[in-house]
GROMACS .gro file of C-alpha atoms in nm:
model
  450
    1UNK     CA    1  11.322   9.912   6.453
    2UNK     CA    2  11.111  10.113   6.218
    3UNK     CA    3  10.796  10.012   6.396
    4UNK     CA    4  10.941  10.186   6.699
    5UNK     CA    5  10.986  10.515   6.503
    6UNK     CA    6  11.362  10.521   6.536
    7UNK     CA    7  11.384  10.619   6.171
    8UNK     CA    8  11.168  10.931   6.181
    9UNK     CA    9  10.962  10.932   6.498
   10UNK     CA   10  10.981  11.090   6.843
   11UNK     CA   11  11.276  10.957   7.044
   12UNK     CA   12  11.102  11.044   7.370
   13UNK     CA   13  10.816  10.806   7.293
   14UNK     CA   14  11.060  10.539   7.176
   15UNK     CA   15  11.270  10.577   7.488
   16UNK     CA   16  10.975  10.528   7.724
   17UNK     CA   17  10.854  10.237   7.518
   18UNK     CA   18  11.184  10.073   7.604
   19UNK     CA   19  11.232  10.223   7.951
   20UNK     CA   20  10.895  10.160   8.114
   21UNK     CA   21  10.887   9.780   8.068
   22UNK     CA   22  11.258   9.758   8.137
   23UNK     CA   23  11.225   9.945   8.472
   24UNK     CA   24  10.902   9.766   8.557
   25UNK     CA   25  11.060   9.427   8.484
   26UNK     CA   26  11.367   9.504   8.692
   27UNK     CA   27  11.157   9.644   8.974
   28UNK     CA   28  10.976   9.311   8.982
   29UNK     CA   29  11.316   9.143   9.001
   30UNK     CA   30  11.411   9.371   9.295
   31UNK     CA   31  11.085   9.278   9.466
   32UNK     CA   32  11.172   8.914   9.402
   33UNK     CA   33  11.514   8.967   9.569
   34UNK     CA   34  11.363   9.149   9.862
   35UNK     CA   35  11.094   8.886   9.925
   36UNK     CA   36  11.366   8.625   9.910
   37UNK     CA   37  11.546   8.817  10.182
   38UNK     CA   38  11.229   8.845  10.389
   39UNK     CA   39  11.185   8.469  10.387
   40UNK     CA   40  11.551   8.420  10.488
   41UNK     CA   41  11.544   8.693  10.754
   42UNK     CA   42  11.225   8.574  10.916
   43UNK     CA   43  11.267   8.196  10.882
   44UNK     CA   44  11.645   8.135  10.883
   45UNK     CA   45  11.727   8.446  11.089
   46UNK     CA   46  12.001   8.720  11.090
   47UNK     CA   47  12.273   8.459  11.037
   48UNK     CA   48  12.101   8.357  10.716
   49UNK     CA   49  12.108   8.718  10.595
   50UNK     CA   50  12.478   8.740  10.683
   51UNK     CA   51  12.550   8.416  10.487
   52UNK     CA   52  12.373   8.556  10.179
   53UNK     CA   53  12.573   8.879  10.193
   54UNK     CA   54  12.902   8.694  10.223
   55UNK     CA   55  12.816   8.485   9.919
   56UNK     CA   56  12.703   8.778   9.704
   57UNK     CA   57  13.039   8.918   9.598
   58UNK     CA   58  13.138   8.590   9.434
   59UNK     CA   59  12.796   8.516   9.279
   60UNK     CA   60  12.775   8.871   9.151
   61UNK     CA   61  13.118   8.838   8.993
   62UNK     CA   62  12.994   8.544   8.790
   63UNK     CA   63  12.680   8.744   8.705
   64UNK     CA   64  12.906   9.027   8.583
   65UNK     CA   65  13.071   8.791   8.333
   66UNK     CA   66  12.725   8.708   8.196
   67UNK     CA   67  12.648   9.085   8.176
   68UNK     CA   68  12.976   9.145   7.993
   69UNK     CA   69  12.900   8.877   7.734
   70UNK     CA   70  12.536   8.984   7.690
   71UNK     CA   71  12.594   9.361   7.680
   72UNK     CA   72  12.892   9.329   7.450
   73UNK     CA   73  12.695   9.113   7.209
   74UNK     CA   74  12.393   9.343   7.231
   75UNK     CA   75  12.589   9.655   7.139
   76UNK     CA   76  12.730   9.486   6.826
   77UNK     CA   77  12.389   9.349   6.733
   78UNK     CA   78  12.220   9.688   6.774
   79UNK     CA   79  12.481   9.856   6.556
   80UNK     CA   80  12.430   9.588   6.288
   81UNK     CA   81  12.053   9.651   6.298
   82UNK     CA   82  12.115  10.024   6.262
   83UNK     CA   83  12.312   9.942   5.943
   84UNK     CA   84  12.023   9.720   5.825
   85UNK     CA   85  12.229   9.402   5.864
   86UNK     CA   86  11.966   9.184   6.024
   87UNK     CA   87  12.124   8.845   5.966
   88UNK     CA   88  12.459   8.966   6.105
   89UNK     CA   89  12.278   9.090   6.416
   90UNK     CA   90  12.124   8.742   6.461
   91UNK     CA   91  12.457   8.568   6.410
   92UNK     CA   92  12.611   8.784   6.681
   93UNK     CA   93  12.321   8.709   6.916
   94UNK     CA   94  12.357   8.337   6.861
   95UNK     CA   95  12.736   8.346   6.905
   96UNK     CA   96  12.681   8.543   7.227
   97UNK     CA   97  12.450   8.273   7.365
   98UNK     CA   98  12.695   7.991   7.287
   99UNK     CA   99  12.981   8.185   7.444
  100UNK     CA  100  12.772   8.245   7.757
  101UNK     CA  101  12.684   7.876   7.797
  102UNK     CA  102  13.044   7.755   7.761
  103UNK     CA  103  13.219   8.024   7.972
  104UNK     CA  104  12.970   8.019   8.265
  105UNK     CA  105  12.954   7.639   8.264
  106UNK     CA  106  13.330   7.613   8.303
  107UNK     CA  107  13.347   7.879   8.572
  108UNK     CA  108  13.067   7.727   8.784
  109UNK     CA  109  13.209   7.379   8.774
  110UNK     CA  110  13.556   7.507   8.869
  111UNK     CA  111  13.407   7.702   9.157
  112UNK     CA  112  13.239   7.394   9.301
  113UNK     CA  113  13.577   7.220   9.319
  114UNK     CA  114  13.724   7.494   9.548
  115UNK     CA  115  13.405   7.604   9.725
  116UNK     CA  116  13.525   7.579  10.083
  117UNK     CA  117  13.837   7.785  10.014
  118UNK     CA  118  13.633   8.045   9.825
  119UNK     CA  119  13.391   8.081  10.119
  120UNK     CA  120  13.677   8.128  10.372
  121UNK     CA  121  13.832   8.385  10.142
  122UNK     CA  122  13.500   8.573  10.133
  123UNK     CA  123  13.527   8.627  10.508
  124UNK     CA  124  13.308   8.354  10.661
  125UNK     CA  125  13.414   8.213  10.997
  126UNK     CA  126  13.369   7.852  11.100
  127UNK     CA  127  13.017   7.921  11.225
  128UNK     CA  128  12.892   8.081  10.901
  129UNK     CA  129  13.075   7.853  10.656
  130UNK     CA  130  12.807   7.578  10.648
  131UNK     CA  131  12.532   7.834  10.585
  132UNK     CA  132  12.723   8.010  10.311
  133UNK     CA  133  12.804   7.672  10.149
  134UNK     CA  134  12.439   7.561  10.168
  135UNK     CA  135  12.342   7.880   9.977
  136UNK     CA  136  12.623   7.888   9.717
  137UNK     CA  137  12.629   7.522   9.615
  138UNK     CA  138  12.279   7.513   9.453
  139UNK     CA  139  12.341   7.848   9.285
  140UNK     CA  140  12.672   7.722   9.134
  141UNK     CA  141  12.515   7.395   9.024
  142UNK     CA  142  12.238   7.585   8.843
  143UNK     CA  143  12.453   7.881   8.748
  144UNK     CA  144  12.371   7.876   8.380
  145UNK     CA  145  11.996   7.887   8.430
  146UNK     CA  146  12.035   8.128   8.724
  147UNK     CA  147  12.170   8.396   8.490
  148UNK     CA  148  11.965   8.310   8.179
  149UNK     CA  149  11.729   8.613   8.206
  150UNK     CA  150  12.025   8.852   8.167
  151UNK     CA  151  12.083   8.720   7.817
  152UNK     CA  152  11.723   8.679   7.710
  153UNK     CA  153  11.607   9.019   7.842
  154UNK     CA  154  11.903   9.201   7.689
  155UNK     CA  155  11.838   9.065   7.344
  156UNK     CA  156  11.466   9.099   7.376
  157UNK     CA  157  11.523   9.476   7.395
  158UNK     CA  158  11.761   9.464   7.103
  159UNK     CA  159  11.504   9.266   6.903
  160UNK     CA  160  11.228   9.528   6.955
  161UNK     CA  161  11.039   9.335   7.222
  162UNK     CA  162  11.095   9.553   7.532
  163UNK     CA  163  10.751   9.473   7.676
  164UNK     CA  164  10.850   9.110   7.705
  165UNK     CA  165  11.105   9.203   7.973
  166UNK     CA  166  10.818   9.279   8.207
  167UNK     CA  167  10.668   8.938   8.140
  168UNK     CA  168  10.996   8.765   8.218
  169UNK     CA  169  11.035   8.957   8.545
  170UNK     CA  170  10.680   8.880   8.646
  171UNK     CA  171  10.727   8.507   8.585
  172UNK     CA  172  11.052   8.513   8.783
  173UNK     CA  173  10.900   8.696   9.078
  174UNK     CA  174  10.577   8.499   9.105
  175UNK     CA  175  10.743   8.160   9.075
  176UNK     CA  176  11.021   8.263   9.322
  177UNK     CA  177  10.766   8.361   9.587
  178UNK     CA  178  10.575   8.035   9.544
  179UNK     CA  179  10.891   7.825   9.561
  180UNK     CA  180  11.031   8.025   9.852
  181UNK     CA  181  10.721   7.939  10.048
  182UNK     CA  182  10.731   7.569   9.946
  183UNK     CA  183  11.109   7.510   9.981
  184UNK     CA  184  11.178   7.722  10.292
  185UNK     CA  185  10.855   7.714  10.491
  186UNK     CA  186  10.685   7.389  10.393
  187UNK     CA  187  10.980   7.163  10.305
  188UNK     CA  188  11.217   7.312  10.563
  189UNK     CA  189  11.513   7.338  10.324
  190UNK     CA  190  11.634   7.659  10.485
  191UNK     CA  191  11.879   7.874  10.301
  192UNK     CA  192  11.934   7.604  10.031
  193UNK     CA  193  11.565   7.627   9.953
  194UNK     CA  194  11.606   8.002   9.884
  195UNK     CA  195  11.888   7.930   9.641
  196UNK     CA  196  11.697   7.658   9.452
  197UNK     CA  197  11.387   7.883   9.437
  198UNK     CA  198  11.585   8.168   9.283
  199UNK     CA  199  11.762   7.953   9.025
  200UNK     CA  200  11.446   7.768   8.910
  201UNK     CA  201  11.242   8.091   8.899
  202UNK     CA  202  11.509   8.252   8.676
  203UNK     CA  203  11.502   7.954   8.447
  204UNK     CA  204  11.126   7.992   8.399
  205UNK     CA  205  11.163   8.363   8.341
  206UNK     CA  206  11.436   8.312   8.084
  207UNK     CA  207  11.240   8.048   7.898
  208UNK     CA  208  10.943   8.278   7.855
  209UNK     CA  209  11.146   8.489   7.614
  210UNK     CA  210  11.311   8.221   7.402
  211UNK     CA  211  11.008   8.184   7.180
  212UNK     CA  212  11.055   8.535   7.040
  213UNK     CA  213  11.386   8.430   6.885
  214UNK     CA  214  11.225   8.144   6.689
  215UNK     CA  215  10.882   8.268   6.581
  216UNK     CA  216  10.991   8.552   6.351
  217UNK     CA  217  10.834   8.825   6.569
  218UNK     CA  218  11.174   8.960   6.685
  219UNK     CA  219  11.437   9.145   6.484
  220UNK     CA  220  11.681   8.900   6.639
  221UNK     CA  221  11.672   8.541   6.510
  222UNK     CA  222  11.913   8.256   6.577
  223UNK     CA  223  12.149   8.134   6.303
  224UNK     CA  224  12.412   7.865   6.277
  225UNK     CA  225  12.748   8.013   6.379
  226UNK     CA  226  13.112   7.922   6.349
  227UNK     CA  227  13.410   7.964   6.581
  228UNK     CA  228  13.512   8.331   6.570
  229UNK     CA  229  13.767   8.442   6.824
  230UNK     CA  230  13.777   8.797   6.678
  231UNK     CA  231  13.408   8.834   6.742
  232UNK     CA  232  13.445   8.695   7.095
  233UNK     CA  233  13.723   8.946   7.162
  234UNK     CA  234  13.499   9.234   7.039
  235UNK     CA  235  13.208   9.111   7.251
  236UNK     CA  236  13.417   9.089   7.566
  237UNK     CA  237  13.580   9.424   7.498
  238UNK     CA  238  13.253   9.608   7.438
  239UNK     CA  239  13.091   9.447   7.741
  240UNK     CA  240  13.391   9.484   7.973
  241UNK     CA  241  13.255   9.796   8.137
  242UNK     CA  242  12.933   9.616   8.232
  243UNK     CA  243  13.139   9.346   8.400
  244UNK     CA  244  13.367   9.593   8.577
  245UNK     CA  245  13.061   9.777   8.715
  246UNK     CA  246  12.938   9.463   8.894
  247UNK     CA  247  13.292   9.339   8.983
  248UNK     CA  248  13.372   9.675   9.140
  249UNK     CA  249  13.053   9.663   9.339
  250UNK     CA  250  13.132   9.301   9.448
  251UNK     CA  251  13.482   9.395   9.561
  252UNK     CA  252  13.340   9.694   9.745
  253UNK     CA  253  13.086   9.464   9.913
  254UNK     CA  254  13.371   9.234  10.006
  255UNK     CA  255  13.559   9.525  10.166
  256UNK     CA  256  13.242   9.634  10.345
  257UNK     CA  257  13.196   9.280  10.483
  258UNK     CA  258  13.559   9.266  10.608
  259UNK     CA  259  13.552   9.607  10.776
  260UNK     CA  260  13.205   9.566  10.928
  261UNK     CA  261  13.289   9.216  11.057
  262UNK     CA  262  13.590   9.376  11.230
  263UNK     CA  263  13.424   9.696  11.354
  264UNK     CA  264  13.065   9.591  11.431
  265UNK     CA  265  13.040   9.214  11.401
  266UNK     CA  266  12.788   8.970  11.257
  267UNK     CA  267  12.488   9.196  11.324
  268UNK     CA  268  12.655   9.463  11.111
  269UNK     CA  269  12.673   9.221  10.819
  270UNK     CA  270  12.303   9.144  10.862
  271UNK     CA  271  12.221   9.517  10.865
  272UNK     CA  272  12.427   9.570  10.551
  273UNK     CA  273  12.244   9.292  10.381
  274UNK     CA  274  11.908   9.459  10.447
  275UNK     CA  275  12.047   9.794  10.326
  276UNK     CA  276  12.161   9.630  10.001
  277UNK     CA  277  11.816   9.469   9.957
  278UNK     CA  278  11.649   9.813   9.994
  279UNK     CA  279  11.921   9.974   9.783
  280UNK     CA  280  11.841   9.727   9.506
  281UNK     CA  281  11.507   9.892   9.439
  282UNK     CA  282  11.674  10.223   9.350
  283UNK     CA  283  11.979  10.091   9.166
  284UNK     CA  284  11.778   9.846   8.960
  285UNK     CA  285  11.537  10.125   8.847
  286UNK     CA  286  11.834  10.328   8.726
  287UNK     CA  287  11.999  10.032   8.562
  288UNK     CA  288  11.669   9.960   8.381
  289UNK     CA  289  11.676  10.319   8.251
  290UNK     CA  290  12.036  10.276   8.141
  291UNK     CA  291  11.962   9.951   7.968
  292UNK     CA  292  11.674  10.118   7.779
  293UNK     CA  293  11.900  10.390   7.632
  294UNK     CA  294  12.173  10.152   7.514
  295UNK     CA  295  12.001   9.993   7.206
  296UNK     CA  296  11.853  10.330   7.103
  297UNK     CA  297  12.190  10.508   7.115
  298UNK     CA  298  12.377  10.221   6.951
  299UNK     CA  299  12.116  10.205   6.669
  300UNK     CA  300  12.142  10.580   6.603
  301UNK     CA  301  12.518  10.570   6.624
  302UNK     CA  302  12.509  10.313   6.342
  303UNK     CA  303  12.252  10.524   6.155
  304UNK     CA  304  12.458  10.847   6.222
  305UNK     CA  305  12.179  11.053   6.384
  306UNK     CA  306  12.338  11.284   6.640
  307UNK     CA  307  12.023  11.468   6.736
  308UNK     CA  308  11.843  11.151   6.840
  309UNK     CA  309  12.143  11.055   7.054
  310UNK     CA  310  12.126  11.394   7.223
  311UNK     CA  311  11.748  11.363   7.273
  312UNK     CA  312  11.766  11.022   7.436
  313UNK     CA  313  12.045  11.135   7.666
  314UNK     CA  314  11.844  11.441   7.776
  315UNK     CA  315  11.524  11.246   7.854
  316UNK     CA  316  11.718  10.972   8.035
  317UNK     CA  317  11.893  11.223   8.260
  318UNK     CA  318  11.570  11.401   8.350
  319UNK     CA  319  11.395  11.070   8.421
  320UNK     CA  320  11.692  10.940   8.620
  321UNK     CA  321  11.697  11.254   8.831
  322UNK     CA  322  11.328  11.220   8.902
  323UNK     CA  323  11.371  10.858   9.009
  324UNK     CA  324  11.668  10.942   9.232
  325UNK     CA  325  11.497  11.230   9.412
  326UNK     CA  326  11.172  11.036   9.458
  327UNK     CA  327  11.347  10.739   9.617
  328UNK     CA  328  11.559  10.970   9.831
  329UNK     CA  329  11.244  11.119   9.990
  330UNK     CA  330  11.074  10.778  10.026
  331UNK     CA  331  11.370  10.599  10.183
  332UNK     CA  332  11.484  10.892  10.395
  333UNK     CA  333  11.147  10.936  10.569
  334UNK     CA  334  10.946  10.619  10.515
  335UNK     CA  335  11.186  10.325  10.514
  336UNK     CA  336  11.107  10.195  10.867
  337UNK     CA  337  10.809   9.967  10.770
  338UNK     CA  338  11.021   9.812  10.494
  339UNK     CA  339  11.315   9.745  10.725
  340UNK     CA  340  11.079   9.583  10.987
  341UNK     CA  341  10.982   9.321  10.730
  342UNK     CA  342  11.338   9.178  10.742
  343UNK     CA  343  11.423   9.196  11.108
  344UNK     CA  344  11.152   8.984  11.278
  345UNK     CA  345  11.131   9.220  11.573
  346UNK     CA  346  11.510   9.228  11.640
  347UNK     CA  347  11.546   9.579  11.792
  348UNK     CA  348  11.926   9.605  11.762
  349UNK     CA  349  11.920   9.496  11.397
  350UNK     CA  350  11.635   9.738  11.317
  351UNK     CA  351  11.809  10.030  11.478
  352UNK     CA  352  12.142   9.968  11.307
  353UNK     CA  353  11.978   9.919  10.967
  354UNK     CA  354  11.777  10.244  10.991
  355UNK     CA  355  12.095  10.429  11.087
  356UNK     CA  356  12.276  10.292  10.782
  357UNK     CA  357  11.993  10.381  10.543
  358UNK     CA  358  11.979  10.740  10.674
  359UNK     CA  359  12.333  10.789  10.526
  360UNK     CA  360  12.307  10.558  10.220
  361UNK     CA  361  12.008  10.745  10.067
  362UNK     CA  362  12.211  11.054   9.983
  363UNK     CA  363  12.374  10.852   9.703
  364UNK     CA  364  12.043  10.840   9.518
  365UNK     CA  365  12.055  11.211   9.434
  366UNK     CA  366  12.379  11.173   9.238
  367UNK     CA  367  12.414  10.809   9.124
  368UNK     CA  368  12.181  10.835   8.822
  369UNK     CA  369  12.429  11.057   8.632
  370UNK     CA  370  12.719  10.816   8.690
  371UNK     CA  371  12.512  10.513   8.586
  372UNK     CA  372  12.378  10.680   8.271
  373UNK     CA  373  12.723  10.813   8.176
  374UNK     CA  374  12.872  10.461   8.208
  375UNK     CA  375  12.590  10.309   8.000
  376UNK     CA  376  12.620  10.583   7.736
  377UNK     CA  377  12.988  10.507   7.681
  378UNK     CA  378  12.911  10.133   7.648
  379UNK     CA  379  12.647  10.212   7.383
  380UNK     CA  380  12.894  10.420   7.177
  381UNK     CA  381  13.165  10.150   7.182
  382UNK     CA  382  13.386  10.321   7.444
  383UNK     CA  383  13.412  10.046   7.704
  384UNK     CA  384  13.734  10.184   7.859
  385UNK     CA  385  13.563  10.512   7.948
  386UNK     CA  386  13.255  10.325   8.070
  387UNK     CA  387  13.473  10.090   8.278
  388UNK     CA  388  13.665  10.383   8.428
  389UNK     CA  389  13.342  10.543   8.552
  390UNK     CA  390  13.216  10.214   8.686
  391UNK     CA  391  13.539  10.143   8.863
  392UNK     CA  392  13.570  10.487   9.014
  393UNK     CA  393  13.214  10.507   9.150
  394UNK     CA  394  13.187  10.148   9.272
  395UNK     CA  395  13.538  10.064   9.392
  396UNK     CA  396  13.814  10.322   9.391
  397UNK     CA  397  13.632  10.610   9.557
  398UNK     CA  398  13.431  10.371   9.780
  399UNK     CA  399  13.757  10.210   9.894
  400UNK     CA  400  13.923  10.544   9.964
  401UNK     CA  401  13.633  10.671  10.177
  402UNK     CA  402  13.575  10.333  10.338
  403UNK     CA  403  13.932  10.327  10.475
  404UNK     CA  404  13.939  10.694  10.575
  405UNK     CA  405  13.592  10.804  10.697
  406UNK     CA  406  13.556  10.549  10.984
  407UNK     CA  407  13.874  10.683  11.143
  408UNK     CA  408  13.712  11.030  11.151
  409UNK     CA  409  13.340  10.953  11.212
  410UNK     CA  410  13.356  10.605  11.364
  411UNK     CA  411  13.114  10.334  11.246
  412UNK     CA  412  12.899  10.606  11.080
  413UNK     CA  413  13.184  10.663  10.836
  414UNK     CA  414  13.126  10.318  10.691
  415UNK     CA  415  12.771  10.412  10.580
  416UNK     CA  416  12.892  10.748  10.438
  417UNK     CA  417  13.144  10.590  10.196
  418UNK     CA  418  12.903  10.521   9.906
  419UNK     CA  419  12.732  10.865   9.899
  420UNK     CA  420  13.069  11.037   9.908
  421UNK     CA  421  13.199  10.816   9.624
  422UNK     CA  422  12.898  10.902   9.405
  423UNK     CA  423  12.945  11.278   9.459
  424UNK     CA  424  13.315  11.259   9.374
  425UNK     CA  425  13.262  11.048   9.066
  426UNK     CA  426  12.986  11.280   8.943
  427UNK     CA  427  13.238  11.547   8.844
  428UNK     CA  428  13.444  11.306   8.632
  429UNK     CA  429  13.155  11.119   8.469
  430UNK     CA  430  12.979  11.444   8.364
  431UNK     CA  431  13.299  11.577   8.201
  432UNK     CA  432  13.359  11.250   8.017
  433UNK     CA  433  13.002  11.226   7.886
  434UNK     CA  434  13.013  11.581   7.750
  435UNK     CA  435  13.348  11.523   7.588
  436UNK     CA  436  13.244  11.195   7.424
  437UNK     CA  437  12.923  11.343   7.290
  438UNK     CA  438  13.109  11.635   7.138
  439UNK     CA  439  13.355  11.398   6.970
  440UNK     CA  440  13.072  11.195   6.812
  441UNK     CA  441  12.912  11.519   6.692
  442UNK     CA  442  13.234  11.639   6.534
  443UNK     CA  443  13.303  11.303   6.368
  444UNK     CA  444  12.953  11.294   6.215
  445UNK     CA  445  12.990  11.649   6.084
  446UNK     CA  446  13.325  11.560   5.923
  447UNK     CA  447  13.165  11.250   5.764
  448UNK     CA  448  12.897  11.469   5.605
  449UNK     CA  449  13.150  11.713   5.475
  450UNK     CA  450  13.367  11.438   5.323
   0.00000   0.00000   0.00000
């Protein structure tokens, strides 16, 4: 990473060289997701949106496994590069890819065997079951290619090619829009067409990055690998917090679906789906920021440069706060036109969605610290601390407030659960981040003395 000035250069410039394409690429992905929802909402209708939301907890759980494998391998590869062990970094990247292909392949095939039971467990009734099945079956059949960009984009950043992430996202977005139009509008495939469009688009996006791992332009190159259960254990351990982040969110979404279906009904599920689509823009920007800091911190941890770790933490927190406040203002006061793109003139759905967003947006002011703290702990090989933060903000506190606030504030309490969870977790995640940084600083000082 010398060409990125990690040895002697300005960390701020290096960080933004990673962060800008990462955020831009993920924003394109969020636009892709939203446009997908617009096609479903306007062509298939509110029931299509409800079906997508019911499917998401399970599909996101599978995605979390891919994130665990990719993030865990990336941390170990980055540390190896920081120690100038380039071949070892490539071996880890290759082993990570093979592990991903085998594990996800087995899970997706097993899921197809029990698909009806899974859908009923997710909360679908007899009326929504066929729609949920029509959406999930193509995604499970193409599950390996559906999640391919997670691996390729993660290791593109590790291999000093952060700008390529933008290219991958652009290819995914453009091809998804074209195929959504063809499959849903022209061919009349309905919700299945949306699923096929997303999976094929992700395949194309993932393939755009594979060339970097073979042409010698990336720090990461593929090597022949052997069976290594110890390495697999380390990869899964280091990436476990990334998985738990998404799993916690998926479980929380499952709880939301159950409670909303009981308290509000199907239209509530449709409103929640739109809120999650809008919410994706903010969260994905912050996750892009968090992903950018991981390889830089891991590299400097391996190289034992505490000041650069401090610098990248500082600039990431300032940038995350700016993103959170900006989106809070935009979504609080100017979200109506965006919501209207999903509702196709349905007044009840529009009104309910706007009410939900009015409460959800307060989470944006606080969530950036929790996300960055979790990512920081992953980067310094503290997955348990990272997982604790992820679980608290996405599941434990959300669950507590989800089961208590509605009894006090009625249906409005449902929409207040996530902002309250972020505020509560903020206290814990800030303390943990400060404590972990101080421990690294002390260990490095002791290493110098010895």
